[in-house]
XYZ file of C-alpha atoms in Angstrom:
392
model
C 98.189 94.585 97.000
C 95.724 94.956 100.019
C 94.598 98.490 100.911
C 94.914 98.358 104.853
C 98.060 96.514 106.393
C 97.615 94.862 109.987
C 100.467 93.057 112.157
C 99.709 89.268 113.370
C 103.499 88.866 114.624
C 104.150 87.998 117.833
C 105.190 91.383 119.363
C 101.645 91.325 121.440
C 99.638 93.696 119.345
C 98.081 91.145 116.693
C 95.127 92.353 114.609
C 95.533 96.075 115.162
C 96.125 98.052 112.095
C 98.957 99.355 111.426
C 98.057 102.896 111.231
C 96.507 102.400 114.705
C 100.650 101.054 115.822
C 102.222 103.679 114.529
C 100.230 105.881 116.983
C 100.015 103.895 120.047
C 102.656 100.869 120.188
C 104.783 102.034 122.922
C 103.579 105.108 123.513
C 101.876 105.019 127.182
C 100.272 107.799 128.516
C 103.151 109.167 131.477
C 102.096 107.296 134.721
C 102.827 110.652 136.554
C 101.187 113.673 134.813
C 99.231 112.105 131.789
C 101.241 113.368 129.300
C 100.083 111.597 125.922
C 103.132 111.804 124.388
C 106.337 109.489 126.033
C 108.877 112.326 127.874
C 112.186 112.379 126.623
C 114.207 110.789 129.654
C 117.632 112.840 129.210
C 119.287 110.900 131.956
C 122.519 108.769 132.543
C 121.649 107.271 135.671
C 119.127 106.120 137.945
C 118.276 106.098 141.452
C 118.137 102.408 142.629
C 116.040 101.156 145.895
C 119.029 99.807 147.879
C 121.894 97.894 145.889
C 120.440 96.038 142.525
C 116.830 97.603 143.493
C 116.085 98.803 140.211
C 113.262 100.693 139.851
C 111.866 99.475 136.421
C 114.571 97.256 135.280
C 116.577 100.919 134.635
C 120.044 101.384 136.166
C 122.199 103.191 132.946
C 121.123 104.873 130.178
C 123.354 103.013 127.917
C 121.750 99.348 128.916
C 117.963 101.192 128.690
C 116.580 104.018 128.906
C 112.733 104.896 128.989
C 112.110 106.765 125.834
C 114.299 104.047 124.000
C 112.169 101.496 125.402
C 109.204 103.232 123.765
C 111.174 103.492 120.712
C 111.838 99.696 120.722
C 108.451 98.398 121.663
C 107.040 100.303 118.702
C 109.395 99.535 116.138
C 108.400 95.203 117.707
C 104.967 96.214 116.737
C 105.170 97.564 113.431
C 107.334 95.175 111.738
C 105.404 92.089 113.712
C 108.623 90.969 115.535
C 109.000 90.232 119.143
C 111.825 92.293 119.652
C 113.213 96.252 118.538
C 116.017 97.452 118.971
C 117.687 101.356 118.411
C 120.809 102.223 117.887
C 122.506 105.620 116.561
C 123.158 104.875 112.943
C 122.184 102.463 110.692
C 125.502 101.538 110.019
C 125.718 101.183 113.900
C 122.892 98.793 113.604
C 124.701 96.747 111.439
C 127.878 96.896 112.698
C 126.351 95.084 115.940
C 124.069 92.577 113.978
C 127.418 91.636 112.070
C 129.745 90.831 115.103
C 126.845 88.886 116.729
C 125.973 86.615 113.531
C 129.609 85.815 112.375
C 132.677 84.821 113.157
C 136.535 84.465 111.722
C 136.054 82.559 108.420
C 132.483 82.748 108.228
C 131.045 83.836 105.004
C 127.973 86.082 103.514
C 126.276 87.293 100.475
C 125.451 90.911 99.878
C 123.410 91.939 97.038
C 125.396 93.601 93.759
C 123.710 96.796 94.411
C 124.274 97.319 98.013
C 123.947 100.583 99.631
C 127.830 102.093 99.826
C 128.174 102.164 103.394
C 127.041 98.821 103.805
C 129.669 97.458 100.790
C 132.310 99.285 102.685
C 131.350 98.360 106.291
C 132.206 94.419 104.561
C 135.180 95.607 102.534
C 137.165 97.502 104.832
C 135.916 96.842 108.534
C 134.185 93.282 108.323
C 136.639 91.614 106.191
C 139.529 92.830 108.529
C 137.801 90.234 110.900
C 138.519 87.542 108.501
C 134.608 87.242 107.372
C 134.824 86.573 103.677
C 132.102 87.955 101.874
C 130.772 87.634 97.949
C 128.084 89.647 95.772
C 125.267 88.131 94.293
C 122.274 89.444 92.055
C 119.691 88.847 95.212
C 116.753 89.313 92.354
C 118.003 85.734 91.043
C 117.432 83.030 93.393
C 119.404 80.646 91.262
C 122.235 82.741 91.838
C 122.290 83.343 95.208
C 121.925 79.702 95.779
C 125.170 79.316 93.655
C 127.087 81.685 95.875
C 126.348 79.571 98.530
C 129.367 78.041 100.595
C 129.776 75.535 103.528
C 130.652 78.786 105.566
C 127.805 80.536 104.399
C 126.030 82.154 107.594
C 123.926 84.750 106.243
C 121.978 86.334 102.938
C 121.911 90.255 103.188
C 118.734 91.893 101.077
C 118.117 95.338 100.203
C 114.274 95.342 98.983
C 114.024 97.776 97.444
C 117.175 98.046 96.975
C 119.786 101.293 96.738
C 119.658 102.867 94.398
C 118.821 100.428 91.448
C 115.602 99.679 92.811
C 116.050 96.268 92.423
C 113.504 93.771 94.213
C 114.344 90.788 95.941
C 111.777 87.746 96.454
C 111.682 87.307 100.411
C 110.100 84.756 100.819
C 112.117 82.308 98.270
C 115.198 83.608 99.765
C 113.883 82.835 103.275
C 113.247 79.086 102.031
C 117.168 78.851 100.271
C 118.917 80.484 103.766
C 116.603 78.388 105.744
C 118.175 75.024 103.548
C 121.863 76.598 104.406
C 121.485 77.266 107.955
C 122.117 80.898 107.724
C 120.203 83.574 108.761
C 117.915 86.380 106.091
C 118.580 89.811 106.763
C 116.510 92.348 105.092
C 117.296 96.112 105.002
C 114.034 97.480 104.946
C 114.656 101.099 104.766
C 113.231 101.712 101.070
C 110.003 100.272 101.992
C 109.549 101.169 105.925
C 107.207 98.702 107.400
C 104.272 99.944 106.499
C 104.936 98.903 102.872
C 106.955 95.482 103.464
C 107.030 93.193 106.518
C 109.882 91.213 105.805
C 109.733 88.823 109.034
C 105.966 87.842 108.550
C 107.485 86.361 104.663
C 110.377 84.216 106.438
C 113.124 86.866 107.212
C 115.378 86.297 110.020
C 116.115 90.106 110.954
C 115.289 93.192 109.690
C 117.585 96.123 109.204
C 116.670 100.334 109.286
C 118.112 102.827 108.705
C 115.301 105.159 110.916
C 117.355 108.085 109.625
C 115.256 107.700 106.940
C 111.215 107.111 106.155
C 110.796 106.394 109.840
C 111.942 109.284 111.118
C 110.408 111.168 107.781
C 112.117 114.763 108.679
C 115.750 115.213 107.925
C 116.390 115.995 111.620
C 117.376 112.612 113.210
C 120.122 110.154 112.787
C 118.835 106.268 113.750
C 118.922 102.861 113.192
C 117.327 99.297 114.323
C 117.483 95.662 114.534
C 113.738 93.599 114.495
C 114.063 89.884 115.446
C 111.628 87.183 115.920
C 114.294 84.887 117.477
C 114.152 85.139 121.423
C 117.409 83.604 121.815
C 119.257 85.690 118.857
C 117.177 89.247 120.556
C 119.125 88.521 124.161
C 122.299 88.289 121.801
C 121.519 91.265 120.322
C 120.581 93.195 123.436
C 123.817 92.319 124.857
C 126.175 93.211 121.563
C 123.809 96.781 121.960
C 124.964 96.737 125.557
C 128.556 95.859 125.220
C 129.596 98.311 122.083
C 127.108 101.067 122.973
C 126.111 102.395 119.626
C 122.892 103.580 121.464
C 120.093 105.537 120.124
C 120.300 108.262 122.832
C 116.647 109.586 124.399
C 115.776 112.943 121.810
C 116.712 110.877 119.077
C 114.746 108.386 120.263
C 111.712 110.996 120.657
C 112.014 112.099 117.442
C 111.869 109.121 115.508
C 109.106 107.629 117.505
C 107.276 111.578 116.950
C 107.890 110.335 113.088
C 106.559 106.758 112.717
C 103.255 108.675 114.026
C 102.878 110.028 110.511
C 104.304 106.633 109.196
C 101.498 105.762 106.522
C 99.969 108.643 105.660
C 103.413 109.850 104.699
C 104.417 106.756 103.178
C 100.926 107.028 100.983
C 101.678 110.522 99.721
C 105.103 110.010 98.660
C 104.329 106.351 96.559
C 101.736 108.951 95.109
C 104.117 111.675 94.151
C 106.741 109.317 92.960
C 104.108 107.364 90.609
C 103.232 110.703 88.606
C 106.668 111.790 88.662
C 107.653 108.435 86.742
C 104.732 108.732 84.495
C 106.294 111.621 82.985
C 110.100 111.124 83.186
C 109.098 107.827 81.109
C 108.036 110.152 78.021
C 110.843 112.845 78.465
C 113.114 112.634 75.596
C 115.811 113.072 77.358
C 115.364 109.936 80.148
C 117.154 106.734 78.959
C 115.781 104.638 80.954
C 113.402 104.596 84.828
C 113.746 102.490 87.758
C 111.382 102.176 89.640
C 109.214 98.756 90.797
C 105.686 99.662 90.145
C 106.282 100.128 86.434
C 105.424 96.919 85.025
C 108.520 96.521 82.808
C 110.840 96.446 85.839
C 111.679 92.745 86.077
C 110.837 92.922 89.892
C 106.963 94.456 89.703
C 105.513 90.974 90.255
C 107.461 89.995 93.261
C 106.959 93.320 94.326
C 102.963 93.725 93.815
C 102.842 90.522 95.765
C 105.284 91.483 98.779
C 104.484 95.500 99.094
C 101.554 97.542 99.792
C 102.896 100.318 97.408
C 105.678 100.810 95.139
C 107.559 103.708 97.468
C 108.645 107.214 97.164
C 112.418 106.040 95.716
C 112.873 106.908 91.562
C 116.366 106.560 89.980
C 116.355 106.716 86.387
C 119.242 107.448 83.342
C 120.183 110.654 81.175
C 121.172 111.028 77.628
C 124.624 112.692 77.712
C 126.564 110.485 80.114
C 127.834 111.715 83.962
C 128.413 115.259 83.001
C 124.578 115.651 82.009
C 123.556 113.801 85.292
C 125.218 115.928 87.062
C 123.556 118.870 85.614
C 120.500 117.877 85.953
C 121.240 117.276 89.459
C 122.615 121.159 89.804
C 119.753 122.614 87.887
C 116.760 121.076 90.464
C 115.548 124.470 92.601
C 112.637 122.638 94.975
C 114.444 119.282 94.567
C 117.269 119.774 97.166
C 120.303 118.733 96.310
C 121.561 116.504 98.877
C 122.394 112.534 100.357
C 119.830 110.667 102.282
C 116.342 110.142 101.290
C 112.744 109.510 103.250
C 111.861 113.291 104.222
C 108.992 114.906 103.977
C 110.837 116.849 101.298
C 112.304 115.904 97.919
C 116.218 115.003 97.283
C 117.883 114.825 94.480
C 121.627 113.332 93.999
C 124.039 112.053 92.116
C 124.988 108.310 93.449
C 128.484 107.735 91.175
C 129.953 111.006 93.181
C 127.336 111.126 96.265
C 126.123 108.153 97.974
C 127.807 105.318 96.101
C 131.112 106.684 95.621
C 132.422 104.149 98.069
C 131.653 101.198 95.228
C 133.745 102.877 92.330
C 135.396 100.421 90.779
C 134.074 97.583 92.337
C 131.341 94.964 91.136
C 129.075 97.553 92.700
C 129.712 100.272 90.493
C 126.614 102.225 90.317
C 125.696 103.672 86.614
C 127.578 107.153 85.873
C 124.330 108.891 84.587
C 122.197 108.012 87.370
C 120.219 110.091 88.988
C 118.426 109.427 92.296
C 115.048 111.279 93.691
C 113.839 110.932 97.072
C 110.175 112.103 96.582
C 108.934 114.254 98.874
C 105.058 114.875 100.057
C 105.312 118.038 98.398
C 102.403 119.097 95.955
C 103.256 116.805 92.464
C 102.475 119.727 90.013
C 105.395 121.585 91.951
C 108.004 118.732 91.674
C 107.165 118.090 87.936
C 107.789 121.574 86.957
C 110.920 121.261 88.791
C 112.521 118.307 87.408
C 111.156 119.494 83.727
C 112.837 122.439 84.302
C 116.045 120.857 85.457
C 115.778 118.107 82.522
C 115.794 121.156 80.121
């Protein structure tokens, strides 16, 4: 894994590093008063020069809107694509990506470990369509490729994915959707670009959830859609336009204030996470640890080779069943208890009755005595004592 990551995708910023993005993509100095930071434009509307003299290309805040712009250029940069785009959710994100890809009858492949909004955004809104969907360990190339079907139209990837930590090869799965004529969409929202560039390894889109390590704070809902495709960008700028799922201007600020801190946060918590796994993997009372930078997870190769670090994400197993996971869960004082994951501080949940209760009883049935942590950029010592503690 290389120690410094640098963007060479099209987005206009090639050869900068990306800690040097993070900072500046987007972010021009106010034309006006020099402000260094981007204002927060909390406007609707804007005054045009005479009918269709638009002063910027900016008419309605729901079509563009400065701040967003700022947002969208930067988010380009950092995953080296030649187009951002925010929206208000990730699931909002998707939702628009979806109904501009497919089509009545058209068919896709989600992984078998699929965050739970996602499953049930394809279960119970996407399906009602009539988009057929199937699951599919993404991890196994042979068996995606046998999910395949003549109405086959995209391959959805969560690398890392939630909350089994389970890595997918990019790059071979780029080469099989490629072969089918259907688009690779990556949810990169474990790894945050800093760790992962999906579209510079063959990926057709990339999916956030900026809710999460891009925004870095627990104060900001978010999502966004990267393309390299100039033809499939105007179709997503128009489905952004037309269903209006917008990222709205503070949010906007916020997230962009966020991706500032991008990699030195993103450092610190792959830090924090690899002590905490060190230990959880000799605690009597841990069955078993996910997470990809152990070398026994069946992923750590592909991994090592597509990620600058292993990430701040740990799941791992209790002796004792649900009940005990659970427990455990209830017993954490400095790990907050709570859904979500990429703050600066540490979460702690239980995905059967949390996060993933949405795939009971389906193929995506998540483990009952799993436990997920979000690691926070907290001091280590302090989160070890805390989860020995709550281990008992």
């Amino acid at each position: 894994m290389s120690d410094e990551r640098t963007t060479e995708g099209p987005g206009g910023h090639s050869g900068q590093s990306f800690e040097t993005l993070a900072i500046h993509a987007g972010n021009t100095a106010d034309p006006l008063t020099g402000a260094v930071v981007p204002p927060i434009y909390q406007v609707s509307t804007y005054k045009q020069d005479g009918v269709g003299g638009l002063r910027g290309g900016y008419e309605y805040s729901r079509s563009a809107n400065p701040t967003r712009t700022a947002l969208e250029e930067n988010l380009a940069a950092l995953e080296g694509g030649r187009r951002g785009l925010a929206f208000a959710s990730g699931l909002a994100a998707e939702d628009c990506l979806l109904r501009t890809l497919l089509s009545p009858g058209d068919h896709v492949i989600i992984p078998n470990d699929a965050y739970g909004g996602t499953f049930r955004l394809f279960a119970k809104v996407v399906s009602r369509w009539g988009v057929e969907f199937s699951v599919a360990d993404t991890g196994d190339v042979a068996a995606v490729r046998a999910a395949l079907t003549e109405k086959t139209k995209a391959i959805w990837v969560e690398t890392p994915s939630n909350p089994l930590l389970g890595i997918t090869d990019i790059a071979a799965l780029a080469t099989v959707a490629q072969g089918a004529g259907a688009k690779l969409v990556v949810d990169n929202t474990f790894a945050s670009p800093y760790l992962q560039q999906p579209l510079a390894l063959g990926a057709d889109v990339v999916v956030h959830s900026m809710t999460k390590y891009m925004g870095g704070h627990s104060d900001v809902v978010g999502g966004a859609l990267v393309v390299n495709d100039p033809d499939l960008a105007e179709e997503l700028a128009y489905h952004q336009n037309a269903m209006g799922a917008v990222a709205g201007p503070f949010d906007a600020w916020l997230v962009l204030r966020g991706i500032k801190t991008l990699a030195v946060r993103m450092d610190r918590h792959s830090e924090n996470a690899t002590r905490i796994v060190e230990m959880l993997k000799s605690h009597p009372r841990v069955t078993r640890v996910l997470y990809p930078g152990l070398p026994e997870h069946p992923g750590h190769e592909i991994a090592a080779k597509q990620m600058k670090s292993f990430g701040g994400m740990v799941s791992f197993q209790v002796e004792g069943g649900e009940e005990a996971a659970v427990e455990v869960c209830n017993r954490a004082r400095l790990f907050t208890l709570g859904e979500s994951l990429g703050g600066v501080e540490s979460l702690i949940e239980h995905p059967g009755r949390m996060t993933h209760a949405s795939v009971a009883g389906s193929a995506l049935e998540v483990p009952a005595d799993l436990i997920r942590l979000s690691v926070g950029i907290e001091s280590a010592d302090d989160l070890l004592a805390d989860l020995r503690q709550a281990l008992g």
